[in-house]
Coordinates of C-alpha atoms and ligand atoms in Angstrom, one line a residue:
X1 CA -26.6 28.1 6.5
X2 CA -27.8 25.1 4.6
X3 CA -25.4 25.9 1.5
X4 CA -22.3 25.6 4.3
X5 CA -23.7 22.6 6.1
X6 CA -24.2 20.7 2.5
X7 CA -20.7 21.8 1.2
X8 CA -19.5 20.3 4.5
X9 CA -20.6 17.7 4.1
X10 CA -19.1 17.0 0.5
X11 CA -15.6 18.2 2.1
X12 CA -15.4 15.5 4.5
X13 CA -15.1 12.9 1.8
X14 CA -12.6 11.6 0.3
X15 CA -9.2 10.4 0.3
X16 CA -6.6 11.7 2.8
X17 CA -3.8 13.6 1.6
X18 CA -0.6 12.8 3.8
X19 CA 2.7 14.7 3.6
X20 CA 5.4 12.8 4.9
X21 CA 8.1 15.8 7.0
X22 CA 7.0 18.7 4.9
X23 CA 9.7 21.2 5.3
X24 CA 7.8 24.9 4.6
X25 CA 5.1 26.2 5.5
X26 CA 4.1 27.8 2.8
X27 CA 4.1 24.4 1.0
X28 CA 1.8 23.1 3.8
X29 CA -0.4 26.2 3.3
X30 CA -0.7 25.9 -0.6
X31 CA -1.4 21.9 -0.3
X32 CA -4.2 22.7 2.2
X33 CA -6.0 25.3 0.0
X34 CA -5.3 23.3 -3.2
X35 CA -7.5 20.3 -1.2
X36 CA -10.2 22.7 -0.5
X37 CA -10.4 23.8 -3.8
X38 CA -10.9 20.3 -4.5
X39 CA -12.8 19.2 -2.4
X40 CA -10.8 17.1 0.4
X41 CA -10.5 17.8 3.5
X42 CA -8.4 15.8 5.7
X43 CA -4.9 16.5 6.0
X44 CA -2.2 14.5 7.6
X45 CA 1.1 15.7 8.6
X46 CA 4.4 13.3 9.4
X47 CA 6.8 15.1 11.2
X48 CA 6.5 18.4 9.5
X49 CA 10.1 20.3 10.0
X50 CA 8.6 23.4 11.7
X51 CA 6.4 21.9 13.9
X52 CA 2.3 22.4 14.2
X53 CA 0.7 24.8 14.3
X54 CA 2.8 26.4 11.4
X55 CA 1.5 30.4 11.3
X56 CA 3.0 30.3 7.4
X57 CA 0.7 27.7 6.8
X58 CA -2.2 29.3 7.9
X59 CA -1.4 32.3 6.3
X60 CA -1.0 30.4 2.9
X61 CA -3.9 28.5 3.2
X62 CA -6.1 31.7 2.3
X63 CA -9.6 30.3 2.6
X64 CA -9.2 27.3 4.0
X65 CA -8.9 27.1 7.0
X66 CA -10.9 24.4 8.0
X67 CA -8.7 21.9 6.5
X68 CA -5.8 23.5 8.7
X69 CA -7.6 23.3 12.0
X70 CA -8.5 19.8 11.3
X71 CA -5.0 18.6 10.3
X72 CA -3.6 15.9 12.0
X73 CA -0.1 15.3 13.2
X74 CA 1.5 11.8 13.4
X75 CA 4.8 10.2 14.4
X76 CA 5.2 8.2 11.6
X77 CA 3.9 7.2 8.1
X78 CA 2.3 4.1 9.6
X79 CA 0.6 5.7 11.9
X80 CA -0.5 8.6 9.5
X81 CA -2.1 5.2 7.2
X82 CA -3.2 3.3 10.1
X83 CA -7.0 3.9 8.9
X84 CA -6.5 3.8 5.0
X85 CA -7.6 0.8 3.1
X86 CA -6.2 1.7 -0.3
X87 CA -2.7 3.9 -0.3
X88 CA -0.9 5.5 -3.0
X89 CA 2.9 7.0 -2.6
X90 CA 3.3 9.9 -5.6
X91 CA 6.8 10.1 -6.6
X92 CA 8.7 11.3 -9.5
X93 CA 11.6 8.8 -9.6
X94 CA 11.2 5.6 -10.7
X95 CA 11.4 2.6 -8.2
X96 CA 12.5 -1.0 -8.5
X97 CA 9.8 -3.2 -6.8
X98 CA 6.5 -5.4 -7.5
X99 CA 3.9 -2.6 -7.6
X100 CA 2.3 -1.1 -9.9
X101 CA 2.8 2.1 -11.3
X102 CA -0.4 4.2 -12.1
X103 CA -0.9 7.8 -13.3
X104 CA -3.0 10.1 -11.7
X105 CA -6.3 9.6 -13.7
X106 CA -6.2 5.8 -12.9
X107 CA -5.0 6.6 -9.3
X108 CA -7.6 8.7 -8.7
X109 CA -9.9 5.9 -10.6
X110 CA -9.1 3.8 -8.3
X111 CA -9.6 5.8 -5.9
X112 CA -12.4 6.7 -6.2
X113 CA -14.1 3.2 -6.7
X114 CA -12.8 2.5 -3.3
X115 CA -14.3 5.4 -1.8
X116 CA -17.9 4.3 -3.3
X117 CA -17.3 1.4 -1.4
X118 CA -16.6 3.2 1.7
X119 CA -12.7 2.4 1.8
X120 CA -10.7 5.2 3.1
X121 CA -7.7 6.1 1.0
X122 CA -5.0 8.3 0.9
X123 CA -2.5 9.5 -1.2
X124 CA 1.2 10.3 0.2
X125 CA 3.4 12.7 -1.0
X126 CA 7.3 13.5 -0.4
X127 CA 9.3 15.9 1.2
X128 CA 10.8 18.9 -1.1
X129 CA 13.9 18.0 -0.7
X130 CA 14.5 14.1 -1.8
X131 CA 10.5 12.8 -1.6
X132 CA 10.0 9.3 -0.1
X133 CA 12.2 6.5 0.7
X134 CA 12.0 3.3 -0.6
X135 CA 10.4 2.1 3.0
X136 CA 7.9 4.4 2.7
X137 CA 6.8 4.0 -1.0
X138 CA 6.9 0.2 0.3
X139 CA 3.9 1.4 2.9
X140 CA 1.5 2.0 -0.7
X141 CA -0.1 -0.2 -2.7
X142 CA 0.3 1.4 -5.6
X143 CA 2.8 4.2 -7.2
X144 CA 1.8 7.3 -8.8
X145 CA 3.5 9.5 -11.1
X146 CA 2.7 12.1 -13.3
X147 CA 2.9 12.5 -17.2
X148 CA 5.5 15.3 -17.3
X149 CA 8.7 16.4 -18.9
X150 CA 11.0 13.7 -18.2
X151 CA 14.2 16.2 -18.1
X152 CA 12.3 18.2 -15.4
X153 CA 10.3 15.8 -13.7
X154 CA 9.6 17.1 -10.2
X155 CA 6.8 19.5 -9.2
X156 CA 6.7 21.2 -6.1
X157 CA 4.7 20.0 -3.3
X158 CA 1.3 21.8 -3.6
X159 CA 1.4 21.9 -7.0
X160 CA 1.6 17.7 -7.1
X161 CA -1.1 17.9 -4.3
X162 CA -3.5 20.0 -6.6
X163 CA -3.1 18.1 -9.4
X164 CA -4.2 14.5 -7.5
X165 CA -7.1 16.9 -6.0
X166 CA -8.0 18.0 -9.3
X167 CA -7.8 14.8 -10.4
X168 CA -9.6 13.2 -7.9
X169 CA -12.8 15.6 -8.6
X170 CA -13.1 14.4 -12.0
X171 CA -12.5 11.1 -11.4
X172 CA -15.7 10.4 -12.5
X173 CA -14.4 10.7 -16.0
X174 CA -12.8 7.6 -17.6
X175 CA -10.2 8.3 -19.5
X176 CA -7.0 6.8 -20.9
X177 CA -3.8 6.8 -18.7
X178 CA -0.3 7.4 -19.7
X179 CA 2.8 7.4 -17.3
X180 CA 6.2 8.1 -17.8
X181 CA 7.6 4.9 -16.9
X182 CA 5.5 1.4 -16.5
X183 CA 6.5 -1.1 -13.3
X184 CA 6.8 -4.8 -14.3
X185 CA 4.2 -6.9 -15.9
X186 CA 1.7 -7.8 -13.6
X187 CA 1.0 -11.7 -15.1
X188 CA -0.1 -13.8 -13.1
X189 CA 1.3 -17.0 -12.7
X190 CA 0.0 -19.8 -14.6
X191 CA -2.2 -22.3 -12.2
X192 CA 0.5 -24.6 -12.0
X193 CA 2.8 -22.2 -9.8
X194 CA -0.7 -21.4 -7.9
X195 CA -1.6 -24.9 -7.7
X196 CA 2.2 -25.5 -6.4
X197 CA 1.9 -23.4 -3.4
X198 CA -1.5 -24.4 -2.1
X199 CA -0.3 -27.8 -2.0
X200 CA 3.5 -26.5 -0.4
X201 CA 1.0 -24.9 2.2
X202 CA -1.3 -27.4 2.8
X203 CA 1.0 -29.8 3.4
X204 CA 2.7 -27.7 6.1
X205 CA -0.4 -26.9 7.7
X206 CA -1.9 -30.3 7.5
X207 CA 2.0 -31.4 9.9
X208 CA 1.2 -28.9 12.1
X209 CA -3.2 -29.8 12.9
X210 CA -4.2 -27.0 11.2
X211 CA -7.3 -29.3 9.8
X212 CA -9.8 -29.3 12.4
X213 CA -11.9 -31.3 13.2
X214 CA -10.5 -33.2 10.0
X215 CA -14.6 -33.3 8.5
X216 CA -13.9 -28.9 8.3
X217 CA -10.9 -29.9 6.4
X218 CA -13.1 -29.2 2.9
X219 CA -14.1 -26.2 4.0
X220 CA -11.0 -24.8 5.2
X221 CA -8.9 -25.8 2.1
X222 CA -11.3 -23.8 0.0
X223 CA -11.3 -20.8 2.0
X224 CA -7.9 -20.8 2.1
X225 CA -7.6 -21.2 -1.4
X226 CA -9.9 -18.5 -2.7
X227 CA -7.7 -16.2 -0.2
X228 CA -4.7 -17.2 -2.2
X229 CA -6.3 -16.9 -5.5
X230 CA -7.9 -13.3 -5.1
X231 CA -5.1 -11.4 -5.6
X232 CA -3.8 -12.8 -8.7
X233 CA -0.5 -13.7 -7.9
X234 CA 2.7 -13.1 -10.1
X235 CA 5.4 -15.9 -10.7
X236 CA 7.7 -13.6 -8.7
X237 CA 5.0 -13.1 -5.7
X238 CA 4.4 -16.8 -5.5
X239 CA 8.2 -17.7 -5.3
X240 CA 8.4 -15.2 -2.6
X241 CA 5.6 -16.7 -0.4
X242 CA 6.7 -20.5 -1.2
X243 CA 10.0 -19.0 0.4
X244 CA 9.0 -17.7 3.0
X245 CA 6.5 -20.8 3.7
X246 CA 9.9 -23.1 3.6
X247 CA 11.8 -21.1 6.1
X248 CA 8.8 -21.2 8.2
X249 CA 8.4 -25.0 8.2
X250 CA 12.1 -25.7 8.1
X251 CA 12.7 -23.4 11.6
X252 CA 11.4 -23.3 14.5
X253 CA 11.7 -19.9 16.8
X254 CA 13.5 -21.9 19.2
X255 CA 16.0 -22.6 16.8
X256 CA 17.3 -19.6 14.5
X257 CA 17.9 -19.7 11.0
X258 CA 21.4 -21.6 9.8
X259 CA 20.7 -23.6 13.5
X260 CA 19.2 -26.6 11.9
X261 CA 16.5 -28.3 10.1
X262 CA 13.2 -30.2 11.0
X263 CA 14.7 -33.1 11.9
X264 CA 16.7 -31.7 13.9
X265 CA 14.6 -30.8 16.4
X266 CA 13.4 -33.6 18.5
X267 CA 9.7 -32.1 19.7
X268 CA 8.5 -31.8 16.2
X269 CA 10.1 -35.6 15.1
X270 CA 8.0 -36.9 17.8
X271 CA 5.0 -34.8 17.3
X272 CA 4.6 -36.2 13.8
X273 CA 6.4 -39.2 13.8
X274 CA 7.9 -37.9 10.8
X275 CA 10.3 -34.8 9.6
X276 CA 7.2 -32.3 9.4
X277 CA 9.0 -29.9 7.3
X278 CA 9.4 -32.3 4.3
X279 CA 7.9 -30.6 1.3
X280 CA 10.4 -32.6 -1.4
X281 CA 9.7 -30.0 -4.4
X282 CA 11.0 -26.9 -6.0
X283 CA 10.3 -24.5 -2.9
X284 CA 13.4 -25.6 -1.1
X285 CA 15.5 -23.8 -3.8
X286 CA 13.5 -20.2 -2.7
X287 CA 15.3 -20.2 0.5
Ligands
LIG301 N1 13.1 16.2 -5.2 C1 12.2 15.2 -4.9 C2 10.8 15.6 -5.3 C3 10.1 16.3 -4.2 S1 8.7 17.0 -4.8 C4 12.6 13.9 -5.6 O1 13.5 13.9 -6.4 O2 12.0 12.9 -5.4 C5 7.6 16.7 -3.5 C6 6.7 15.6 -3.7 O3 5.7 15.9 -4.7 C7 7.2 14.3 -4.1 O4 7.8 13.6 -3.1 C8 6.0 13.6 -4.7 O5 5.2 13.2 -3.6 C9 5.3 14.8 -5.4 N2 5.7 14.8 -6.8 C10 6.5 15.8 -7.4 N3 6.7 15.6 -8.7 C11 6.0 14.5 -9.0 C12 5.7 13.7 -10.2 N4 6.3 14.0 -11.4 N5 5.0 12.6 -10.1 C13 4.4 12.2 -8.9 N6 4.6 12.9 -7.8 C14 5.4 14.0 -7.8

């Protein structure tokens, strides 16, 4: 039928929905008609408690059972995200951290804007019990939560599922967005800090013959320089890469951190005639 084979078509888009070790069933069930109603389709399932196929899941799922017989089963969260270009964890709770906490009209926004650029998404919820750790919120780029009553904050699974389904069908619609807590100012550092860092990694790179043949050397610093620039860096963000630049120009694998410092180690004083992890400003205090 051509109505079926057009609706099909529609189903198959969007952003997956990924429920990290559901525990019932019927939650499983509920989420997969609540995507059909929607209009999503694929369904990914970490670790679900009572194993897959689940026959209370089918049974809960009314109508939809094509999202069910196409749900997938993974290992692990990563694997579950492996394809996804643009991830957002949902949780209730508030969590300490550098991303950004959206609700679910921006989310779905977001989104959205990805998906008309033919970047896969998903959106990742908890289990009933205690949600998502802090490692797996960490696998997101973003945070959801919901606008709700702050003294009874949690919704049940399918029910936070429909509502990020619902949301992503009209997320055509611009509106305004309010959450019920905000994550840290995202600022980005003044050019200075930016500035700071390119030459912190330049440097390091330049020690180690990154630069070639030297003519490219142009080129490459700009490339490299528009990759760092894209993403807007915070003050906090760039301390943590200057950091994490130091410790990698202060110690080599051969010899593990506390073990010593560029000059100590003989093959790199004679490679550059020179201590090649000498960058002399404020990133040695990131450690
Ligand atoms: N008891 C758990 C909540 C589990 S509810 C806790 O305290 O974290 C199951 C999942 O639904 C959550 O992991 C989250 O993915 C989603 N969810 C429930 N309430 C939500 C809210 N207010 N905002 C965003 N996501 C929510």
């Amino acid at each position: 039928m051509a109505g079926t084979d057009r609706q099909r078509d529609l189903i198959a888009e969007g952003p997956s929905i990924v429920l990290v070790e559901p525990q019932l069933g019927e939650n499983i069930g509920m989420v997969a008609r609540a995507m059909a109603n929607f209009g999503l389709a694929d369904l990914r399932l970490v670790n679900p408690r009572d194993g897959w196929p689940n026959s209370k899941a089918q049974a809960a799922a009314s109508g939809a059972s094509h999202v069910i017989e196409r749900t997938s089963v993974h290992d692990t969260l990563a694997e579950a995200l492996a394809g996804a270009r643009y991830v957002v964890a949902t949780t209730a709770r508030q969590r300490d951290g550098f991303k950004t906490v959206l609700g679910p009209v921006e989310a779905a926004r977001r989104l959205r804007s990805m998906h008309a650029r033919s970047e896969p998404g998903a959106i990742v919820f908890g289990r009933e019990r205690f949600g998502l750790d802090n490692e797996e919120v960490g696998l997101a780029d973003d945070i959801v939560t919901f606008p709700v009553n702050p003294a009874f904050a949690s919704l049940n699974l399918a029910q936070a599922v429909l509502l990020m389904s619902y949301e992503w069908m009209k997320s055509g619609l611009a509106s305004e967005t309010a959450t019920q807590f905000a994550g840290p100012e995202f600022l980005s550092a003044p050019k200075k800090e930016l500035f700071g860092m390119f030459a912190q990694l330049e440097t390091a790179l330049e020690s180690r013959g990154y630069f070639r043949p030297p003519e490219r050397k142009p080129v490459m610093t700009e490339s490299l320089r528009a990759v760092l620039t894209r993403p807007g860096f915070s003050s906090e963000e760039i301390r943590v890469l200057r950091g994490i630049i130091s410790s990698l120009d202060r110690f080599s694998p051969a010899s593990p951190r506390g073990s010593g410092s560029p000059g100590d180690d003989p093959r790199r004083r004679s490679a550059n005639g020179q201590r090649s992890g000498k960058m002399g400003d404020a990133s040695d205090s990131d450690g």
